PDB file of C-alpha atoms in Angstrom:
ATOM      1  CA  UNK B   1     113.073 128.078 -18.184  1.00 43.00           C
ATOM      2  CA  UNK B   2     109.470 128.742 -19.109  1.00 53.00           C
ATOM      3  CA  UNK B   3     110.564 131.804 -21.085  1.00 63.00           C
ATOM      4  CA  UNK B   4     112.297 129.478 -23.551  1.00 79.00           C
ATOM      5  CA  UNK B   5     109.618 126.765 -23.668  1.00 82.00           C
ATOM      6  CA  UNK B   6     108.006 128.191 -26.814  1.00 87.00           C
ATOM      7  CA  UNK B   7     111.282 127.528 -28.693  1.00 87.00           C
ATOM      8  CA  UNK B   8     111.504 123.866 -27.702  1.00 88.00           C
ATOM      9  CA  UNK B   9     110.622 121.958 -30.850  1.00 90.00           C
ATOM     10  CA  UNK B  10     111.753 118.558 -32.025  1.00 87.00           C
ATOM     11  CA  UNK B  11     111.909 117.596 -35.698  1.00 90.00           C
ATOM     12  CA  UNK B  12     111.625 113.869 -36.379  1.00 89.00           C
ATOM     13  CA  UNK B  13     112.630 112.119 -39.579  1.00 87.00           C
ATOM     14  CA  UNK B  14     110.177 109.248 -39.012  1.00 78.00           C
ATOM     15  CA  UNK B  15     107.283 108.150 -36.823  1.00 77.00           C
ATOM     16  CA  UNK B  16     109.362 105.580 -34.898  1.00 76.00           C
ATOM     17  CA  UNK B  17     111.197 108.413 -33.156  1.00 76.00           C
ATOM     18  CA  UNK B  18     107.843 109.706 -31.951  1.00 76.00           C
ATOM     19  CA  UNK B  19     107.045 106.318 -30.434  1.00 70.00           C
ATOM     20  CA  UNK B  20     110.417 105.994 -28.746  1.00 63.00           C
ATOM     21  CA  UNK B  21     111.007 109.337 -27.099  1.00 66.00           C
ATOM     22  CA  UNK B  22     109.198 112.370 -28.410  1.00 65.00           C
ATOM     23  CA  UNK B  23     105.702 111.884 -26.992  1.00 68.00           C
ATOM     24  CA  UNK B  24     107.066 111.240 -23.505  1.00 71.00           C
ATOM     25  CA  UNK B  25     109.064 114.459 -23.724  1.00 74.00           C
ATOM     26  CA  UNK B  26     105.963 116.270 -24.897  1.00 72.00           C
ATOM     27  CA  UNK B  27     103.838 115.118 -21.972  1.00 70.00           C
ATOM     28  CA  UNK B  28     106.578 116.000 -19.488  1.00 74.00           C
ATOM     29  CA  UNK B  29     106.741 119.526 -20.867  1.00 75.00           C
ATOM     30  CA  UNK B  30     110.240 119.043 -22.238  1.00 80.00           C
ATOM     31  CA  UNK B  31     109.033 119.801 -25.759  1.00 83.00           C
ATOM     32  CA  UNK B  32     106.567 122.466 -26.904  1.00 89.00           C
ATOM     33  CA  UNK B  33     105.986 120.856 -30.288  1.00 92.00           C
ATOM     34  CA  UNK B  34     106.968 118.121 -32.697  1.00 92.00           C
ATOM     35  CA  UNK B  35     107.238 118.047 -36.490  1.00 94.00           C
ATOM     36  CA  UNK B  36     107.158 114.588 -38.081  1.00 93.00           C
ATOM     37  CA  UNK B  37     108.595 114.945 -41.586  1.00 95.00           C
ATOM     38  CA  UNK B  38     106.844 113.343 -44.582  1.00 95.00           C
ATOM     39  CA  UNK B  39     104.020 111.893 -42.499  1.00 96.00           C
ATOM     40  CA  UNK B  40     101.822 111.871 -45.630  1.00 97.00           C
ATOM     41  CA  UNK B  41     103.009 111.040 -49.133  1.00 96.00           C
ATOM     42  CA  UNK B  42     102.063 112.975 -52.257  1.00 97.00           C
ATOM     43  CA  UNK B  43      99.542 110.378 -53.475  1.00 97.00           C
ATOM     44  CA  UNK B  44      97.634 110.640 -50.189  1.00 97.00           C
ATOM     45  CA  UNK B  45      97.750 114.437 -50.352  1.00 98.00           C
ATOM     46  CA  UNK B  46      96.501 114.527 -53.941  1.00 98.00           C
ATOM     47  CA  UNK B  47      93.511 112.330 -53.053  1.00 97.00           C
ATOM     48  CA  UNK B  48      92.653 114.503 -50.048  1.00 97.00           C
ATOM     49  CA  UNK B  49      92.767 117.696 -52.112  1.00 97.00           C
ATOM     50  CA  UNK B  50      90.678 116.130 -54.872  1.00 97.00           C
ATOM     51  CA  UNK B  51      88.046 114.948 -52.371  1.00 96.00           C
ATOM     52  CA  UNK B  52      88.037 118.357 -50.721  1.00 95.00           C
ATOM     53  CA  UNK B  53      87.298 120.088 -54.037  1.00 94.00           C
ATOM     54  CA  UNK B  54      84.369 117.711 -54.603  1.00 92.00           C
ATOM     55  CA  UNK B  55      82.943 118.393 -51.139  1.00 92.00           C
ATOM     56  CA  UNK B  56      83.209 122.144 -51.660  1.00 89.00           C
ATOM     57  CA  UNK B  57      81.489 121.888 -55.045  1.00 87.00           C
ATOM     58  CA  UNK B  58      78.601 119.876 -53.596  1.00 84.00           C
ATOM     59  CA  UNK B  59      78.058 121.754 -50.362  1.00 79.00           C
ATOM     60  CA  UNK B  60      78.806 125.378 -49.515  1.00 68.00           C
ATOM     61  CA  UNK B  61      77.777 125.063 -45.859  1.00 65.00           C
ATOM     62  CA  UNK B  62      81.182 124.693 -44.281  1.00 66.00           C
ATOM     63  CA  UNK B  63      81.922 127.086 -41.458  1.00 65.00           C
ATOM     64  CA  UNK B  64      82.773 130.123 -43.562  1.00 67.00           C
ATOM     65  CA  UNK B  65      84.573 133.086 -42.095  1.00 70.00           C
ATOM     66  CA  UNK B  66      86.381 135.940 -43.767  1.00 73.00           C
ATOM     67  CA  UNK B  67      89.757 134.274 -43.247  1.00 84.00           C
ATOM     68  CA  UNK B  68      88.769 130.808 -44.446  1.00 89.00           C
ATOM     69  CA  UNK B  69      86.498 127.772 -44.277  1.00 89.00           C
ATOM     70  CA  UNK B  70      86.324 124.566 -42.226  1.00 90.00           C
ATOM     71  CA  UNK B  71      84.773 121.238 -43.327  1.00 91.00           C
ATOM     72  CA  UNK B  72      82.816 119.799 -41.584  1.00 89.00           C
ATOM     73  CA  UNK B  73      81.561 122.783 -39.568  1.00 81.00           C
ATOM     74  CA  UNK B  74      83.440 122.695 -36.234  1.00 76.00           C
ATOM     75  CA  UNK B  75      81.951 122.709 -32.748  1.00 71.00           C
ATOM     76  CA  UNK B  76      82.345 126.483 -32.458  1.00 69.00           C
ATOM     77  CA  UNK B  77      79.511 127.127 -34.919  1.00 67.00           C
ATOM     78  CA  UNK B  78      77.142 125.703 -32.302  1.00 62.00           C
ATOM     79  CA  UNK B  79      77.870 128.549 -29.907  1.00 59.00           C
ATOM     80  CA  UNK B  80      75.291 130.629 -31.755  1.00 60.00           C
ATOM     81  CA  UNK B  81      72.600 128.378 -30.253  1.00 60.00           C
ATOM     82  CA  UNK B  82      74.142 127.957 -26.809  1.00 66.00           C
ATOM     83  CA  UNK B  83      75.042 124.380 -27.721  1.00 69.00           C
ATOM     84  CA  UNK B  84      71.425 123.311 -27.817  1.00 74.00           C
ATOM     85  CA  UNK B  85      71.504 119.531 -28.097  1.00 76.00           C
ATOM     86  CA  UNK B  86      68.700 119.510 -30.680  1.00 79.00           C
ATOM     87  CA  UNK B  87      70.842 121.643 -32.956  1.00 76.00           C
ATOM     88  CA  UNK B  88      73.871 119.406 -32.447  1.00 77.00           C
ATOM     89  CA  UNK B  89      71.807 116.315 -33.164  1.00 76.00           C
ATOM     90  CA  UNK B  90      70.510 117.820 -36.388  1.00 77.00           C
ATOM     91  CA  UNK B  91      73.867 118.904 -37.826  1.00 76.00           C
ATOM     92  CA  UNK B  92      76.120 116.008 -36.753  1.00 81.00           C
ATOM     93  CA  UNK B  93      74.889 113.547 -39.430  1.00 80.00           C
ATOM     94  CA  UNK B  94      75.514 116.041 -42.224  1.00 82.00           C
ATOM     95  CA  UNK B  95      78.967 116.802 -40.882  1.00 85.00           C
ATOM     96  CA  UNK B  96      79.801 113.121 -40.621  1.00 87.00           C
ATOM     97  CA  UNK B  97      78.737 112.626 -44.229  1.00 88.00           C
ATOM     98  CA  UNK B  98      81.082 115.458 -45.274  1.00 89.00           C
ATOM     99  CA  UNK B  99      83.925 113.940 -43.286  1.00 91.00           C
ATOM    100  CA  UNK B 100      83.363 110.523 -44.863  1.00 92.00           C
ATOM    101  CA  UNK B 101      83.482 112.110 -48.320  1.00 91.00           C
ATOM    102  CA  UNK B 102      86.717 113.879 -47.483  1.00 93.00           C
ATOM    103  CA  UNK B 103      88.384 110.711 -46.211  1.00 95.00           C
ATOM    104  CA  UNK B 104      86.874 108.273 -48.727  1.00 92.00           C
ATOM    105  CA  UNK B 105      89.492 106.127 -50.466  1.00 94.00           C
ATOM    106  CA  UNK B 106      92.375 108.045 -48.899  1.00 97.00           C
ATOM    107  CA  UNK B 107      95.158 105.582 -48.156  1.00 96.00           C
ATOM    108  CA  UNK B 108      98.578 105.881 -46.609  1.00 95.00           C
ATOM    109  CA  UNK B 109     101.109 103.043 -46.633  1.00 92.00           C
ATOM    110  CA  UNK B 110      98.493 100.533 -47.704  1.00 93.00           C
ATOM    111  CA  UNK B 111      95.890 101.328 -45.066  1.00 95.00           C
ATOM    112  CA  UNK B 112      93.016 103.717 -44.562  1.00 96.00           C
ATOM    113  CA  UNK B 113      94.257 107.194 -43.571  1.00 97.00           C
ATOM    114  CA  UNK B 114      92.083 107.312 -40.435  1.00 95.00           C
ATOM    115  CA  UNK B 115      93.483 103.985 -39.215  1.00 94.00           C
ATOM    116  CA  UNK B 116      96.985 105.198 -40.058  1.00 95.00           C
ATOM    117  CA  UNK B 117      96.549 108.365 -37.955  1.00 94.00           C
ATOM    118  CA  UNK B 118      94.987 106.584 -34.966  1.00 92.00           C
ATOM    119  CA  UNK B 119      97.626 103.860 -35.034  1.00 90.00           C
ATOM    120  CA  UNK B 120     100.374 106.482 -35.005  1.00 90.00           C
ATOM    121  CA  UNK B 121      99.004 108.250 -31.934  1.00 89.00           C
ATOM    122  CA  UNK B 122      98.120 105.042 -30.100  1.00 86.00           C
ATOM    123  CA  UNK B 123     101.622 103.641 -30.608  1.00 82.00           C
ATOM    124  CA  UNK B 124     103.129 106.909 -29.439  1.00 73.00           C
ATOM    125  CA  UNK B 125     101.002 107.125 -26.314  1.00 69.00           C
ATOM    126  CA  UNK B 126     101.563 103.463 -25.386  1.00 62.00           C
ATOM    127  CA  UNK B 127      99.661 103.346 -22.069  1.00 56.00           C
ATOM    128  CA  UNK B 128      97.135 105.977 -23.041  1.00 66.00           C
ATOM    129  CA  UNK B 129      94.440 105.047 -25.521  1.00 83.00           C
ATOM    130  CA  UNK B 130      93.311 107.352 -28.340  1.00 87.00           C
ATOM    131  CA  UNK B 131      89.587 107.229 -29.118  1.00 88.00           C
ATOM    132  CA  UNK B 132      87.071 109.372 -30.973  1.00 90.00           C
ATOM    133  CA  UNK B 133      85.304 111.880 -28.741  1.00 88.00           C
ATOM    134  CA  UNK B 134      81.692 111.164 -27.788  1.00 87.00           C
ATOM    135  CA  UNK B 135      78.999 113.556 -26.603  1.00 84.00           C
ATOM    136  CA  UNK B 136      76.841 112.576 -23.629  1.00 83.00           C
ATOM    137  CA  UNK B 137      73.920 114.784 -22.698  1.00 77.00           C
ATOM    138  CA  UNK B 138      70.186 114.534 -22.212  1.00 80.00           C
ATOM    139  CA  UNK B 139      69.540 113.850 -25.909  1.00 77.00           C
ATOM    140  CA  UNK B 140      72.977 112.753 -27.037  1.00 75.00           C
ATOM    141  CA  UNK B 141      74.316 109.463 -25.745  1.00 77.00           C
ATOM    142  CA  UNK B 142      77.557 108.052 -27.138  1.00 76.00           C
ATOM    143  CA  UNK B 143      77.270 110.217 -30.255  1.00 79.00           C
ATOM    144  CA  UNK B 144      80.730 110.519 -31.797  1.00 82.00           C
ATOM    145  CA  UNK B 145      81.915 113.982 -32.781  1.00 85.00           C
ATOM    146  CA  UNK B 146      83.950 115.110 -35.775  1.00 87.00           C
ATOM    147  CA  UNK B 147      87.451 113.838 -35.071  1.00 91.00           C
ATOM    148  CA  UNK B 148      89.156 115.570 -38.036  1.00 95.00           C
ATOM    149  CA  UNK B 149      88.408 118.696 -40.047  1.00 94.00           C
ATOM    150  CA  UNK B 150      89.997 120.209 -43.091  1.00 95.00           C
ATOM    151  CA  UNK B 151      90.726 123.931 -42.924  1.00 94.00           C
ATOM    152  CA  UNK B 152      91.418 126.202 -45.844  1.00 94.00           C
ATOM    153  CA  UNK B 153      92.928 129.559 -44.975  1.00 93.00           C
ATOM    154  CA  UNK B 154      92.355 132.130 -47.691  1.00 92.00           C
ATOM    155  CA  UNK B 155      95.197 134.302 -48.947  1.00 90.00           C
ATOM    156  CA  UNK B 156      95.479 137.970 -48.032  1.00 89.00           C
ATOM    157  CA  UNK B 157      92.879 137.779 -45.244  1.00 89.00           C
ATOM    158  CA  UNK B 158      95.141 138.318 -42.252  1.00 87.00           C
ATOM    159  CA  UNK B 159      95.785 134.714 -41.172  1.00 90.00           C
ATOM    160  CA  UNK B 160      94.571 133.398 -37.802  1.00 90.00           C
ATOM    161  CA  UNK B 161      94.757 135.663 -34.779  1.00 89.00           C
ATOM    162  CA  UNK B 162      96.768 134.797 -31.684  1.00 89.00           C
ATOM    163  CA  UNK B 163      94.914 132.467 -29.279  1.00 90.00           C
ATOM    164  CA  UNK B 164      95.276 129.387 -27.091  1.00 91.00           C
ATOM    165  CA  UNK B 165      92.902 126.471 -26.695  1.00 92.00           C
ATOM    166  CA  UNK B 166      92.378 126.652 -22.930  1.00 93.00           C
ATOM    167  CA  UNK B 167      90.854 130.096 -23.316  1.00 90.00           C
ATOM    168  CA  UNK B 168      88.534 128.690 -25.973  1.00 88.00           C
ATOM    169  CA  UNK B 169      87.631 125.832 -23.626  1.00 89.00           C
ATOM    170  CA  UNK B 170      86.362 128.385 -21.126  1.00 88.00           C
ATOM    171  CA  UNK B 171      84.399 130.192 -23.824  1.00 85.00           C
ATOM    172  CA  UNK B 172      82.810 126.976 -25.150  1.00 85.00           C
ATOM    173  CA  UNK B 173      82.430 125.392 -21.729  1.00 85.00           C
ATOM    174  CA  UNK B 174      79.100 123.659 -22.486  1.00 82.00           C
ATOM    175  CA  UNK B 175      80.601 121.720 -25.381  1.00 83.00           C
ATOM    176  CA  UNK B 176      83.346 120.320 -23.173  1.00 86.00           C
ATOM    177  CA  UNK B 177      80.796 119.386 -20.539  1.00 85.00           C
ATOM    178  CA  UNK B 178      79.079 117.296 -23.227  1.00 84.00           C
ATOM    179  CA  UNK B 179      82.453 115.683 -23.943  1.00 86.00           C
ATOM    180  CA  UNK B 180      82.861 114.910 -20.211  1.00 87.00           C
ATOM    181  CA  UNK B 181      86.067 116.909 -20.034  1.00 88.00           C
ATOM    182  CA  UNK B 182      86.856 119.330 -17.190  1.00 89.00           C
ATOM    183  CA  UNK B 183      87.662 122.923 -18.124  1.00 91.00           C
ATOM    184  CA  UNK B 184      90.458 123.870 -18.550  1.00 91.00           C
ATOM    185  CA  UNK B 185      92.366 120.692 -19.376  1.00 90.00           C
ATOM    186  CA  UNK B 186      95.495 119.481 -21.146  1.00 87.00           C
ATOM    187  CA  UNK B 187      95.002 119.720 -24.894  1.00 89.00           C
ATOM    188  CA  UNK B 188      97.233 119.100 -27.891  1.00 90.00           C
ATOM    189  CA  UNK B 189      96.697 120.551 -31.351  1.00 95.00           C
ATOM    190  CA  UNK B 190      97.778 118.638 -34.441  1.00 96.00           C
ATOM    191  CA  UNK B 191      97.565 119.098 -38.190  1.00 98.00           C
ATOM    192  CA  UNK B 192      98.966 117.746 -41.415  1.00 98.00           C
ATOM    193  CA  UNK B 193     100.069 120.300 -44.001  1.00 98.00           C
ATOM    194  CA  UNK B 194      98.191 119.493 -47.209  1.00 98.00           C
ATOM    195  CA  UNK B 195      98.912 122.639 -49.218  1.00 98.00           C
ATOM    196  CA  UNK B 196     101.152 125.636 -48.519  1.00 96.00           C
ATOM    197  CA  UNK B 197     100.414 129.165 -49.703  1.00 94.00           C
ATOM    198  CA  UNK B 198     102.700 130.831 -52.214  1.00 92.00           C
ATOM    199  CA  UNK B 199     104.150 133.048 -49.484  1.00 94.00           C
ATOM    200  CA  UNK B 200     103.554 133.062 -45.714  1.00 95.00           C
ATOM    201  CA  UNK B 201     101.039 130.942 -43.811  1.00 95.00           C
ATOM    202  CA  UNK B 202     103.566 129.920 -41.125  1.00 97.00           C
ATOM    203  CA  UNK B 203     102.509 128.623 -37.724  1.00 97.00           C
ATOM    204  CA  UNK B 204     103.750 131.078 -35.088  1.00 95.00           C
ATOM    205  CA  UNK B 205     104.347 130.009 -31.478  1.00 94.00           C
ATOM    206  CA  UNK B 206     104.348 132.957 -29.072  1.00 90.00           C
ATOM    207  CA  UNK B 207     106.208 133.301 -25.803  1.00 88.00           C
ATOM    208  CA  UNK B 208     102.864 133.646 -24.010  1.00 86.00           C
ATOM    209  CA  UNK B 209     101.033 131.093 -21.911  1.00 86.00           C
ATOM    210  CA  UNK B 210      97.586 130.392 -20.527  1.00 87.00           C
ATOM    211  CA  UNK B 211      97.063 131.701 -17.008  1.00 79.00           C
ATOM    212  CA  UNK B 212      99.767 134.356 -17.215  1.00 71.00           C
ATOM    213  CA  UNK B 213      99.749 138.079 -17.806  1.00 58.00           C
ATOM    214  CA  UNK B 214     101.696 137.826 -21.034  1.00 54.00           C
ATOM    215  CA  UNK B 215      98.996 138.868 -23.496  1.00 53.00           C
ATOM    216  CA  UNK B 216     100.879 142.053 -24.296  1.00 52.00           C
ATOM    217  CA  UNK B 217     104.356 140.606 -24.759  1.00 57.00           C
ATOM    218  CA  UNK B 218     106.222 141.947 -27.788  1.00 55.00           C
ATOM    219  CA  UNK B 219     105.198 140.189 -31.000  1.00 60.00           C
ATOM    220  CA  UNK B 220     108.839 139.562 -31.915  1.00 66.00           C
ATOM    221  CA  UNK B 221     109.008 136.791 -29.270  1.00 83.00           C
ATOM    222  CA  UNK B 222     107.857 134.141 -31.732  1.00 90.00           C
ATOM    223  CA  UNK B 223     109.137 130.730 -32.810  1.00 92.00           C
ATOM    224  CA  UNK B 224     108.261 129.627 -36.362  1.00 95.00           C
ATOM    225  CA  UNK B 225     108.821 125.887 -36.876  1.00 95.00           C
ATOM    226  CA  UNK B 226     109.733 124.801 -40.406  1.00 96.00           C
ATOM    227  CA  UNK B 227     106.757 122.872 -41.813  1.00 97.00           C
ATOM    228  CA  UNK B 228     106.550 121.431 -45.323  1.00 97.00           C
ATOM    229  CA  UNK B 229     103.742 119.790 -47.278  1.00 98.00           C
ATOM    230  CA  UNK B 230     103.163 116.274 -45.912  1.00 97.00           C
ATOM    231  CA  UNK B 231     104.509 117.038 -42.429  1.00 97.00           C
ATOM    232  CA  UNK B 232     102.564 116.301 -39.244  1.00 96.00           C
ATOM    233  CA  UNK B 233     102.691 118.994 -36.555  1.00 96.00           C
ATOM    234  CA  UNK B 234     101.813 118.354 -32.892  1.00 93.00           C
ATOM    235  CA  UNK B 235     102.059 121.115 -30.313  1.00 94.00           C
ATOM    236  CA  UNK B 236     100.832 122.290 -26.934  1.00 91.00           C
ATOM    237  CA  UNK B 237      98.099 124.568 -28.258  1.00 93.00           C
ATOM    238  CA  UNK B 238      96.279 124.402 -24.940  1.00 91.00           C
ATOM    239  CA  UNK B 239      98.923 126.376 -23.067  1.00 89.00           C
ATOM    240  CA  UNK B 240     100.882 128.220 -25.753  1.00 90.00           C
ATOM    241  CA  UNK B 241      99.466 131.183 -27.580  1.00 91.00           C
ATOM    242  CA  UNK B 242      99.780 130.597 -31.305  1.00 94.00           C
ATOM    243  CA  UNK B 243      98.719 132.155 -34.585  1.00 94.00           C
ATOM    244  CA  UNK B 244      99.067 131.653 -38.334  1.00 96.00           C
ATOM    245  CA  UNK B 245     100.811 134.288 -40.395  1.00 93.00           C
ATOM    246  CA  UNK B 246      98.946 135.798 -43.325  1.00 93.00           C
ATOM    247  CA  UNK B 247      99.419 133.915 -46.600  1.00 93.00           C
ATOM    248  CA  UNK B 248      99.658 135.616 -49.966  1.00 94.00           C
ATOM    249  CA  UNK B 249      99.464 134.525 -53.590  1.00 93.00           C
ATOM    250  CA  UNK B 250      97.174 132.286 -55.621  1.00 93.00           C
ATOM    251  CA  UNK B 251      97.635 129.137 -53.509  1.00 95.00           C
ATOM    252  CA  UNK B 252      95.697 128.803 -50.235  1.00 95.00           C
ATOM    253  CA  UNK B 253      96.821 127.087 -47.022  1.00 97.00           C
ATOM    254  CA  UNK B 254      95.052 123.742 -46.462  1.00 97.00           C
ATOM    255  CA  UNK B 255      95.485 121.499 -43.414  1.00 98.00           C
ATOM    256  CA  UNK B 256      93.821 118.391 -41.977  1.00 98.00           C
ATOM    257  CA  UNK B 257      93.793 118.081 -38.211  1.00 97.00           C
ATOM    258  CA  UNK B 258      92.147 118.275 -34.841  1.00 95.00           C
ATOM    259  CA  UNK B 259      92.803 118.058 -31.108  1.00 94.00           C
ATOM    260  CA  UNK B 260      93.749 115.478 -28.503  1.00 91.00           C
ATOM    261  CA  UNK B 261      92.331 116.024 -25.026  1.00 88.00           C
ATOM    262  CA  UNK B 262      93.046 114.008 -21.913  1.00 82.00           C
ATOM    263  CA  UNK B 263      90.014 112.269 -20.403  1.00 81.00           C
ATOM    264  CA  UNK B 264      90.820 110.157 -17.327  1.00 79.00           C
ATOM    265  CA  UNK B 265      92.925 107.233 -18.594  1.00 80.00           C
ATOM    266  CA  UNK B 266      92.693 108.045 -22.310  1.00 84.00           C
ATOM    267  CA  UNK B 267      92.977 110.793 -24.885  1.00 86.00           C
ATOM    268  CA  UNK B 268      90.001 111.694 -27.037  1.00 90.00           C
ATOM    269  CA  UNK B 269      90.323 113.047 -30.564  1.00 92.00           C
ATOM    270  CA  UNK B 270      87.917 115.729 -31.727  1.00 91.00           C
ATOM    271  CA  UNK B 271      87.843 118.705 -34.049  1.00 89.00           C
TER     272      UNK B 271
END
């Protein structure tokens, strides 16, 4: 029943289970979300956090909001200029440089972290191919977008409000036109937990769905998957309303992630 879909989560002990069964279930709507335990090891996490601190020290121009910061600045910052292609063309190189700094010398199981992530998703999708998203407009031709961002959620700032990605697709319609993706479309959210706050910071999946009149459902209809540092989380953020609970204490919530969106016979990764 759709009323119970928000509770349907699968926890996997290793990535092979994702390849064998979990992604198929996800696409068929039999699973709302998947947690892959220990996707990243502590050495990889330590390098990511160290690189992130260096990027922050060198450049304060991440997409700052009261609740946190995103590096590189995500596509949503472009809405202030109606997604003018000149603006996009001017900020993409700087963002790519930030992303390269963040991911420089980050390895997982003997290979580059980016290759490790793409291999995981490509093996899971089997027929579908995972590629980096590219913008195609009047000025932008085959210009790859940011495919991962790191997000730091500050403590005691209220967390992230309830939302779903299909609603955001409608709001940022021009961006998705540049990605050659129809609006609205199937979209998965994914992130790796890099650092957990002292208290709170949980992902909350609400029993509310895109295209329904459930915006005012009681807030106690929530599923909170158990997510630890190093885990990979994949969920249907396009259809399910979701939020992040307020974190408290001296340690902030840090994640690395992005989105997977279906484009004809492939999935594109962007963030």
